[in-house]
Structure formats: C-alpha cells, structure tokens
mmCIF file of C-alpha atoms in Angstrom:
data_model
loop_
_atom_site.group_PDB
_atom_site.id
_atom_site.type_symbol
_atom_site.label_atom_id
_atom_site.label_comp_id
_atom_site.label_asym_id
_atom_site.label_seq_id
_atom_site.Cartn_x
_atom_site.Cartn_y
_atom_site.Cartn_z
ATOM 1 C CA SER A 1 -0.302 -9.449 -29.732
ATOM 2 C CA ARG A 2 0.288 -9.696 -26.026
ATOM 3 C CA ARG A 3 -2.103 -11.892 -24.054
ATOM 4 C CA ARG A 4 -4.232 -9.879 -21.650
ATOM 5 C CA HIS A 5 -6.318 -10.992 -18.700
ATOM 6 C CA TYR A 6 -8.013 -9.243 -15.862
ATOM 7 C CA PRO A 7 -5.943 -8.723 -12.728
ATOM 8 C CA GLN A 8 -7.031 -9.813 -9.272
ATOM 9 C CA VAL A 9 -6.586 -6.260 -8.053
ATOM 10 C CA VAL A 10 -9.474 -3.885 -7.604
ATOM 11 C CA LEU A 11 -9.292 -0.164 -8.234
ATOM 12 C CA VAL A 12 -11.457 1.277 -5.494
ATOM 13 C CA VAL A 13 -13.554 4.151 -6.781
ATOM 14 C CA SER A 14 -16.507 4.456 -4.418
ATOM 15 C CA SER A 15 -15.993 2.876 -1.018
ATOM 16 C CA LEU A 16 -12.443 3.775 -0.022
ATOM 17 C CA SER A 17 -12.252 6.611 2.478
ATOM 18 C CA VAL A 18 -8.655 7.711 2.566
ATOM 19 C CA LEU A 19 -7.404 11.272 2.490
ATOM 20 C CA ILE A 20 -3.932 11.691 1.031
ATOM 21 C CA LEU A 21 -2.184 15.045 0.956
ATOM 22 C CA THR A 22 0.944 14.842 -1.162
ATOM 23 C CA GLN A 23 3.949 17.109 -1.010
ATOM 24 C CA LEU A 24 2.524 18.879 -4.059
ATOM 25 C CA CYS A 25 -0.641 19.638 -2.073
ATOM 26 C CA PHE A 26 -2.666 17.442 -4.434
ATOM 27 C CA LEU A 27 -5.725 16.256 -2.559
ATOM 28 C CA VAL A 28 -7.106 12.788 -3.185
ATOM 29 C CA PHE A 29 -10.405 12.279 -1.401
ATOM 30 C CA VAL A 30 -12.395 9.193 -2.334
ATOM 31 C CA THR A 31 -15.397 8.440 -0.139
ATOM 32 C CA ASN A 32 -18.592 6.490 -0.214
ATOM 33 C CA GLY A 33 -20.481 9.401 -1.696
ATOM 34 C CA THR A 34 -20.781 11.896 1.150
ATOM 35 C CA ASP A 35 -18.565 14.918 1.650
ATOM 36 C CA ARG A 36 -19.821 15.992 5.042
ATOM 37 C CA LEU A 37 -17.874 15.797 8.264
ATOM 38 C CA PRO A 38 -18.280 14.313 10.798
ATOM 39 C CA TYR A 39 -19.611 11.220 9.106
ATOM 40 C CA PRO A 40 -22.779 9.690 10.539
ATOM 41 C CA SER A 41 -22.737 6.042 11.465
ATOM 42 C CA PRO A 42 -23.819 3.879 8.521
ATOM 43 C CA PRO A 43 -26.888 1.655 8.714
ATOM 44 C CA SER A 44 -26.155 -1.526 10.635
ATOM 45 C CA ASN A 45 -26.845 -3.757 7.637
ATOM 46 C CA CYS A 46 -23.466 -5.457 7.605
ATOM 47 C CA PRO A 47 -23.153 -8.744 9.458
ATOM 48 C CA PRO A 48 -20.342 -9.275 11.950
ATOM 49 C CA PRO A 49 -17.074 -10.158 10.240
ATOM 50 C CA ALA A 50 -16.870 -13.770 9.139
ATOM 51 C CA ARG A 51 -13.530 -13.756 10.932
ATOM 52 C CA PRO A 52 -14.099 -11.660 14.085
ATOM 53 C CA ASP A 53 -10.625 -12.682 15.232
ATOM 54 C CA ALA A 54 -8.989 -11.474 11.997
ATOM 55 C CA LYS A 55 -5.758 -9.597 12.524
ATOM 56 C CA ILE A 56 -5.184 -6.321 10.691
ATOM 57 C CA ALA A 57 -2.047 -4.179 10.567
ATOM 58 C CA TYR A 58 -1.371 -0.662 9.348
ATOM 59 C CA VAL A 59 2.175 0.009 8.178
ATOM 60 C CA VAL A 60 4.293 3.065 7.403
ATOM 61 C CA VAL A 61 7.787 2.949 5.892
ATOM 62 C CA LEU A 62 10.657 5.336 6.513
ATOM 63 C CA SER A 63 13.609 5.092 4.149
ATOM 64 C CA GLY A 64 15.097 8.186 5.795
ATOM 65 C CA CYS A 65 14.049 11.237 7.796
ATOM 66 C CA GLY A 66 15.964 14.024 6.094
ATOM 67 C CA GLY A 67 19.298 15.546 6.995
ATOM 68 C CA GLY A 68 22.398 13.714 8.018
ATOM 69 C CA THR A 69 22.121 13.504 11.818
ATOM 70 C CA SER A 70 19.508 12.422 14.312
ATOM 71 C CA ALA A 71 19.039 16.021 15.477
ATOM 72 C CA SER A 72 17.789 16.994 12.036
ATOM 73 C CA ALA A 73 14.927 14.470 11.908
ATOM 74 C CA PRO A 74 11.983 16.699 10.999
ATOM 75 C CA HIS A 75 9.346 17.128 13.674
ATOM 76 C CA PHE A 76 6.585 17.002 11.071
ATOM 77 C CA LEU A 77 7.158 13.256 10.681
ATOM 78 C CA ALA A 78 6.324 12.756 14.354
ATOM 79 C CA ASP A 79 3.243 14.932 13.962
ATOM 80 C CA ALA A 80 2.161 13.031 10.861
ATOM 81 C CA ALA A 81 2.660 9.661 12.561
ATOM 82 C CA ALA A 82 0.602 10.827 15.558
ATOM 83 C CA VAL A 83 -2.279 12.086 13.398
ATOM 84 C CA LEU A 84 -2.320 8.908 11.300
ATOM 85 C CA ALA A 85 -2.301 6.703 14.421
ATOM 86 C CA TRP A 86 -5.133 8.728 15.946
ATOM 87 C CA SER A 87 -7.204 8.516 12.760
ATOM 88 C CA ILE A 88 -6.884 4.719 12.751
ATOM 89 C CA GLN A 89 -7.424 4.147 16.454
ATOM 90 C CA ARG A 90 -10.566 6.269 16.640
ATOM 91 C CA LEU A 91 -12.242 3.971 14.109
ATOM 92 C CA HIS A 92 -11.909 1.026 16.503
ATOM 93 C CA ARG A 93 -13.486 2.529 19.606
ATOM 94 C CA SER A 94 -16.662 1.340 21.213
ATOM 95 C CA PRO A 95 -19.659 2.636 19.226
ATOM 96 C CA ARG A 96 -20.835 4.378 22.393
ATOM 97 C CA GLU A 97 -17.624 6.413 22.531
ATOM 98 C CA ALA A 98 -17.260 7.112 18.826
ATOM 99 C CA THR A 99 -18.326 10.233 16.964
ATOM 100 C CA VAL A 100 -17.686 8.581 13.582
ATOM 101 C CA ALA A 101 -18.522 5.241 12.001
ATOM 102 C CA VAL A 102 -16.522 2.500 13.688
ATOM 103 C CA SER A 103 -14.968 -0.692 12.355
ATOM 104 C CA ARG A 104 -16.402 -4.140 12.949
ATOM 105 C CA TYR A 105 -12.856 -5.494 13.223
ATOM 106 C CA PRO A 106 -10.613 -5.584 16.300
ATOM 107 C CA ALA A 107 -8.130 -2.767 16.839
ATOM 108 C CA PRO A 108 -5.246 -3.155 14.382
ATOM 109 C CA ASP A 109 -1.539 -3.170 15.110
ATOM 110 C CA LEU A 110 0.606 -0.247 13.957
ATOM 111 C CA HIS A 111 4.043 -0.852 12.441
ATOM 112 C CA ALA A 112 6.856 1.404 11.271
ATOM 113 C CA LEU A 113 9.433 -0.217 8.975
ATOM 114 C CA VAL A 114 12.637 1.825 8.982
ATOM 115 C CA HIS A 115 15.710 1.409 6.789
ATOM 116 C CA ASP A 116 18.538 0.123 8.959
ATOM 117 C CA GLU A 117 20.936 2.944 8.087
ATOM 118 C CA ALA A 118 18.346 5.566 9.049
ATOM 119 C CA ALA A 119 17.491 3.683 12.264
ATOM 120 C CA ALA A 120 21.096 3.215 13.411
ATOM 121 C CA PRO A 121 22.456 5.408 16.237
ATOM 122 C CA GLY A 122 23.084 8.810 14.694
ATOM 123 C CA GLY A 123 20.982 7.904 11.663
ATOM 124 C CA SER A 124 18.481 10.367 10.267
ATOM 125 C CA CYS A 125 15.505 8.631 11.930
ATOM 126 C CA SER A 126 17.080 7.600 15.239
ATOM 127 C CA SER A 127 15.557 10.431 17.271
ATOM 128 C CA LEU A 128 12.129 9.697 15.807
ATOM 129 C CA LEU A 129 12.008 6.033 16.850
ATOM 130 C CA PRO A 130 11.211 6.598 20.569
ATOM 131 C CA ILE A 131 8.350 8.880 19.537
ATOM 132 C CA LEU A 132 6.963 6.233 17.184
ATOM 133 C CA ARG A 133 7.105 3.639 19.951
ATOM 134 C CA SER A 134 5.302 6.003 22.325
ATOM 135 C CA LEU A 135 2.545 6.222 19.702
ATOM 136 C CA ASN A 136 2.188 2.400 19.793
ATOM 137 C CA TYR A 137 4.036 1.721 16.537
ATOM 138 C CA THR A 138 6.134 -1.424 16.532
ATOM 139 C CA VAL A 139 9.414 -0.249 14.995
ATOM 140 C CA THR A 140 11.387 -2.691 12.851
ATOM 141 C CA SER A 141 14.771 -1.911 11.302
ATOM 142 C CA LEU A 142 15.279 -3.544 7.904
ATOM 143 C CA PRO A 143 18.067 -3.624 5.305
ATOM 144 C CA SER A 144 17.550 -2.759 1.662
ATOM 145 C CA VAL A 145 15.479 -5.338 -0.205
ATOM 146 C CA VAL A 146 17.973 -5.248 -3.069
ATOM 147 C CA ARG A 147 21.153 -3.329 -3.806
ATOM 148 C CA PRO A 148 21.673 -2.097 -7.363
ATOM 149 C CA SER A 149 24.867 -4.129 -7.669
ATOM 150 C CA MET A 150 22.829 -7.330 -7.172
ATOM 151 C CA ILE A 151 20.626 -6.724 -10.234
ATOM 152 C CA GLY A 152 21.308 -8.597 -13.461
ATOM 153 C CA GLY A 153 20.039 -8.040 -16.972
ATOM 154 C CA ASP A 154 21.420 -5.570 -19.477
ATOM 155 C CA GLY A 155 22.124 -2.912 -16.846
ATOM 156 C CA HIS A 156 19.037 -0.747 -17.420
ATOM 157 C CA VAL A 157 17.516 -1.451 -13.998
ATOM 158 C CA ARG A 158 20.849 -1.676 -12.204
ATOM 159 C CA ASP A 159 22.004 1.712 -13.476
ATOM 160 C CA ARG A 160 18.735 3.591 -12.961
ATOM 161 C CA ILE A 161 16.852 2.130 -10.005
ATOM 162 C CA GLY A 162 18.771 4.260 -7.510
ATOM 163 C CA ARG A 163 17.387 7.424 -9.115
ATOM 164 C CA ASP A 164 13.888 6.185 -9.864
ATOM 165 C CA GLY A 165 10.839 7.631 -8.160
ATOM 166 C CA CYS A 166 11.052 9.338 -4.806
ATOM 167 C CA CYS A 167 13.442 6.993 -3.044
ATOM 168 C CA GLY A 168 15.211 4.744 -5.519
ATOM 169 C CA GLU A 169 15.623 1.140 -4.456
ATOM 170 C CA LEU A 170 14.645 2.052 -0.869
ATOM 171 C CA GLU A 171 11.043 2.320 -2.089
ATOM 172 C CA LEU A 172 11.111 -1.479 -2.219
ATOM 173 C CA LEU A 173 10.968 -1.578 1.596
ATOM 174 C CA LYS A 174 7.198 -1.378 1.117
ATOM 175 C CA LEU A 175 7.269 -4.926 -0.248
ATOM 176 C CA HIS A 176 7.899 -6.180 3.295
ATOM 177 C CA VAL A 177 4.157 -5.906 3.951
ATOM 178 C CA TYR A 178 3.949 -9.220 2.073
ATOM 179 C CA ASN A 179 6.109 -10.900 4.703
ATOM 180 C CA MET A 180 3.755 -9.960 7.560
ATOM 181 C CA ASP A 181 1.837 -13.206 7.257
ATOM 182 C CA LYS A 182 0.659 -13.357 10.859
ATOM 183 C CA TYR A 183 -1.947 -10.821 9.683
ATOM 184 C CA ASP A 184 -4.976 -11.481 7.499
ATOM 185 C CA ALA A 185 -4.725 -8.087 5.807
ATOM 186 C CA VAL A 186 -2.104 -5.333 5.886
ATOM 187 C CA VAL A 187 -2.655 -1.696 4.962
ATOM 188 C CA TYR A 188 0.300 0.406 3.812
ATOM 189 C CA LEU A 189 -0.106 4.192 3.996
ATOM 190 C CA ASP A 190 2.295 7.061 3.469
ATOM 191 C CA LEU A 191 2.647 9.265 6.513
ATOM 192 C CA ASP A 192 0.857 12.136 4.763
ATOM 193 C CA ALA A 193 -2.487 10.361 5.084
ATOM 194 C CA VAL A 194 -5.398 10.030 7.473
ATOM 195 C CA VAL A 195 -8.140 7.395 7.446
ATOM 196 C CA LEU A 196 -11.623 8.900 7.671
ATOM 197 C CA ARG A 197 -13.857 5.829 7.576
ATOM 198 C CA PRO A 198 -13.401 2.117 8.305
ATOM 199 C CA LEU A 199 -11.970 0.011 5.505
ATOM 200 C CA ASP A 200 -14.147 -2.958 6.467
ATOM 201 C CA ASP A 201 -15.447 -3.572 2.957
ATOM 202 C CA LEU A 202 -11.867 -3.983 1.749
ATOM 203 C CA PHE A 203 -11.024 -6.306 4.634
ATOM 204 C CA ASP A 204 -14.219 -8.319 4.078
ATOM 205 C CA THR A 205 -13.383 -8.705 0.392
ATOM 206 C CA ILE A 206 -9.866 -9.985 1.090
ATOM 207 C CA ILE A 207 -10.591 -12.125 4.152
ATOM 208 C CA ALA A 208 -14.002 -13.725 3.508
ATOM 209 C CA PRO A 209 -15.800 -12.366 0.430
ATOM 210 C CA SER A 210 -18.337 -15.184 0.143
ATOM 211 C CA SER A 211 -19.770 -14.715 3.624
ATOM 212 C CA SER A 212 -20.288 -10.965 3.822
ATOM 213 C CA GLY A 213 -22.762 -8.637 2.171
ATOM 214 C CA CYS A 214 -20.402 -5.701 2.563
ATOM 215 C CA VAL A 215 -17.678 -6.463 0.051
ATOM 216 C CA VAL A 216 -16.684 -3.880 -2.544
ATOM 217 C CA LYS A 217 -19.372 -3.808 -5.193
ATOM 218 C CA ALA A 218 -17.889 -1.847 -8.102
ATOM 219 C CA ARG A 219 -14.915 -2.397 -10.376
ATOM 220 C CA PHE A 220 -15.589 -0.286 -13.451
ATOM 221 C CA GLY A 221 -18.654 -2.406 -14.117
ATOM 222 C CA ARG A 222 -16.739 -5.705 -14.034
ATOM 223 C CA PRO A 223 -17.444 -8.341 -11.370
ATOM 224 C CA LEU A 224 -14.928 -9.044 -8.662
ATOM 225 C CA PRO A 225 -12.788 -12.157 -9.159
ATOM 226 C CA PRO A 226 -13.389 -15.029 -6.710
ATOM 227 C CA ARG A 227 -10.240 -14.128 -4.800
ATOM 228 C CA VAL A 228 -8.904 -10.619 -4.221
ATOM 229 C CA ASP A 229 -5.333 -10.337 -2.955
ATOM 230 C CA ALA A 230 -4.774 -6.580 -3.018
ATOM 231 C CA PHE A 231 -6.310 -3.158 -3.436
ATOM 232 C CA PHE A 232 -4.468 -0.182 -4.858
ATOM 233 C CA THR A 233 -5.130 2.811 -7.071
ATOM 234 C CA ARG A 234 -3.644 3.359 -10.526
ATOM 235 C CA ASP A 235 -1.874 6.570 -11.483
ATOM 236 C CA TYR A 236 -3.144 6.844 -15.052
ATOM 237 C CA ARG A 237 -1.731 10.309 -15.651
ATOM 238 C CA LEU A 238 1.858 9.027 -15.636
ATOM 239 C CA VAL A 239 1.662 7.039 -18.874
ATOM 240 C CA PRO A 240 0.039 7.553 -22.289
ATOM 241 C CA ILE A 241 -3.506 6.274 -22.737
ATOM 242 C CA GLY A 242 -3.548 2.561 -23.397
ATOM 243 C CA ARG A 243 -0.303 1.768 -21.571
ATOM 244 C CA PRO A 244 -0.325 -0.266 -18.338
ATOM 245 C CA ALA A 245 -0.592 2.310 -15.559
ATOM 246 C CA PRO A 246 1.637 2.283 -12.475
ATOM 247 C CA ILE A 247 0.136 2.291 -9.018
ATOM 248 C CA GLN A 248 -0.038 5.256 -6.666
ATOM 249 C CA GLY A 249 2.531 4.204 -4.089
ATOM 250 C CA GLY A 250 0.945 5.869 -1.055
ATOM 251 C CA PHE A 251 -1.847 3.346 -0.458
ATOM 252 C CA LEU A 252 -1.933 -0.440 -0.574
ATOM 253 C CA VAL A 253 -4.027 -3.157 1.084
ATOM 254 C CA VAL A 254 -2.713 -6.701 0.676
ATOM 255 C CA ARG A 255 -3.174 -10.270 1.696
ATOM 256 C CA PRO A 256 0.337 -11.028 3.013
ATOM 257 C CA SER A 257 2.203 -13.655 1.014
ATOM 258 C CA PRO A 258 5.939 -14.341 1.379
ATOM 259 C CA PRO A 259 5.930 -16.234 -1.969
ATOM 260 C CA ALA A 260 4.558 -13.086 -3.653
ATOM 261 C CA TYR A 261 7.373 -11.074 -2.060
ATOM 262 C CA ASP A 262 9.941 -13.593 -3.314
ATOM 263 C CA GLU A 263 8.572 -13.548 -6.860
ATOM 264 C CA MET A 264 8.642 -9.771 -7.119
ATOM 265 C CA VAL A 265 12.142 -9.539 -5.669
ATOM 266 C CA GLN A 266 13.414 -12.223 -8.038
ATOM 267 C CA ALA A 267 11.941 -10.332 -10.998
ATOM 268 C CA ILE A 268 13.799 -7.201 -9.925
ATOM 269 C CA LEU A 269 17.040 -9.135 -9.468
ATOM 270 C CA ARG A 270 16.716 -10.617 -12.969
ATOM 271 C CA GLY A 271 16.538 -7.081 -14.327
ATOM 272 C CA ASN A 272 14.577 -8.201 -17.375
ATOM 273 C CA TYR A 273 13.398 -4.718 -18.288
ATOM 274 C CA SER A 274 13.754 -2.807 -21.518
ATOM 275 C CA SER A 275 12.774 0.738 -22.387
ATOM 276 C CA ALA A 276 13.425 0.063 -26.078
ATOM 277 C CA GLY A 277 10.058 -0.226 -27.750
ATOM 278 C CA ASP A 278 8.363 0.419 -24.380
ATOM 279 C CA TYR A 279 8.591 -3.220 -23.344
ATOM 280 C CA GLY A 280 8.994 -2.602 -19.590
ATOM 281 C CA TRP A 281 9.115 -5.456 -17.074
ATOM 282 C CA GLU A 282 9.420 -8.886 -18.686
ATOM 283 C CA GLY A 283 8.203 -7.476 -22.005
ATOM 284 C CA THR A 284 4.741 -6.610 -20.636
ATOM 285 C CA GLY A 285 4.781 -2.817 -20.907
ATOM 286 C CA HIS A 286 4.629 -2.386 -17.131
ATOM 287 C CA GLY A 287 6.957 -0.011 -15.344
ATOM 288 C CA LEU A 288 7.263 2.829 -17.849
ATOM 289 C CA GLY A 289 6.144 5.680 -15.579
ATOM 290 C CA TYR A 290 7.508 7.438 -12.506
ATOM 291 C CA GLY A 291 8.760 4.864 -10.015
ATOM 292 C CA GLY A 292 8.187 2.099 -12.536
ATOM 293 C CA LEU A 293 11.429 0.318 -11.652
ATOM 294 C CA THR A 294 10.282 -0.094 -8.046
ATOM 295 C CA VAL A 295 6.932 -0.569 -6.302
ATOM 296 C CA GLN A 296 4.845 1.539 -8.693
ATOM 297 C CA GLY A 297 5.783 -0.703 -11.610
ATOM 298 C CA ILE A 298 6.539 -4.111 -10.150
ATOM 299 C CA LEU A 299 3.215 -4.493 -8.292
ATOM 300 C CA PRO A 300 0.927 -3.984 -11.296
ATOM 301 C CA TRP A 301 3.225 -6.269 -13.314
ATOM 302 C CA PHE A 302 2.831 -8.954 -10.651
ATOM 303 C CA TYR A 303 -0.947 -8.732 -10.350
ATOM 304 C CA ASP A 304 -1.730 -8.141 -14.028
ATOM 305 C CA GLU A 305 0.667 -10.669 -15.505
ATOM 306 C CA ARG A 306 1.517 -13.221 -12.840
ATOM 307 C CA ARG A 307 -1.670 -13.610 -10.799
#
C-alpha cells in the first residue's frame, strides 16, 4: 500500500471570498457565510498583522491573447484585468473611504506574467501590454518553463503535455509565482475573477500563524499543520472518488520558494509518469485528471507527497 500523509495545503471552505466565473459560466462563490452585498465591515477583533510590512503580490498569467496578430487581442482581457485590479485595490483603501471590509495589509503589487512569444512585437498580447501597465500591473515577459522536447521518461508526458488542459505546457508559467521571493505571499488568479473580501486570514496563516487570532480555522475538521505554504482548491469532480484530486488552476496562494519551483520543474523534466494502472506522477496517483500533466497535477503531487 502507498504511504499517505496529510499535505501542508489547506482547502479553504469557509473564509475564502473569491468569485470565479469560468468560460462555462460555472459560478464558484465561497464566502465567510454571508451572501449579501455590499459586505459590512467585520468586527475589529483581529490584531494588526504580525508583519505590518509584509509584501503581497497578485499575479495573472497570459500564455496568449487569442488570434495571430496584436490587433486581434480581445478587448475583454483588458476589461477583465481592469475589474480584477479594481476589486483588489478597493480592499486596501483607508477604512474611512471604503464601502467594504478592508485589508489590514499594505496595498499589494499587481503583476502580469506574459509568454514571451505573445508579448513580442506583433504577438497576440502586444497591444494589451500598455493597457496592463496603465492599470498598474508590472508586466514581465517570460519563456516557456519547459519545452516538450526537454522532457524525459517513456514519452507519455513529452507526447501529451502540449495538448493537456487549457494551455498545454504554457500552463506551467503559473509556477513562476514561486520565484517571486521578494514577497511574503503571492496570490495567483485567472483574469475571470474578482476578489470580494480581504484574504487576510490566508495571509496571516502563511506569514505568521502563531501570532494572529485570525488564521483559517477549518480544514475538514483536521487541525492546520504548523506551517502552511499554500492554499488552493481541489477539483474533485475530475477524478473518480478515492483518487488524488487535481487542483482548480484559477486560484492559488503561495509562500514563494525558488527551491519548490526547481523541484516541480525537475519532476516534469524527468517525465516519470504512467497512465498504466493509474500510477500518475512518480507512482503516486496524482495527475490523472484534466490538466494533470501541468499545474493541476504537479502541485498536489508536490504538496501531498513531497512536503
């Protein structure tokens, strides 16, 4: 039998306030128990952050912007980026100016990570980049994390990763959030999202859990581990009951760690994955669902099996 142990990743079920509208118009709305808008300010029973100087970043990733020329970059991406930026920035206003609950943390930085081919002159995202900068996103052009030809193993990953999930190997650009180690916590969100309430309890749990009374309290009845390195949600509907579930790739909060990035990339490059007998990544059963060869499968493998 395979050895099992609890991961250091928490599935947030009660305190996360993120609204995600997917391309299939599937609405995910997980709040702290209220469904009324606008939200009233919560009781001021949380102490100031243990790290009032903590640095937070919110990140979006663009592997491409549709079409083959800069003129065809869809305007809805600019609209989505503007709405997401507004939803984040309004949570960091002065309490006197705010009409919603505000964060106890300083205003975060906004980043857009763009695949270098899409960001190049004439690339599908090139006309969008000035708009992102005007919205206070720091735009960074990045190459592919891996190319299929670099992947070893028996060829299963190498031959299929380019067709896996929404974006093939370009989905791995999301792993660059682990290299942003000048920040204490980094939030990745798809562009089809808005943030409705502060994520302070998640930040408190990652940055200084022992000194705050506002850390996440629930984890399916199990206590939190002493150290929490990431929050994400599992997409249980993609695999049969009892199999390790992939993550939902549109939301991620992490403690940046370049060594974690290196370990995940090296696992992908080894290509030690088998679909025979449902063994998945490194024989653990992880990575069998949609996107399992990229972020949706490699992250739960890392946190369940390696952390």
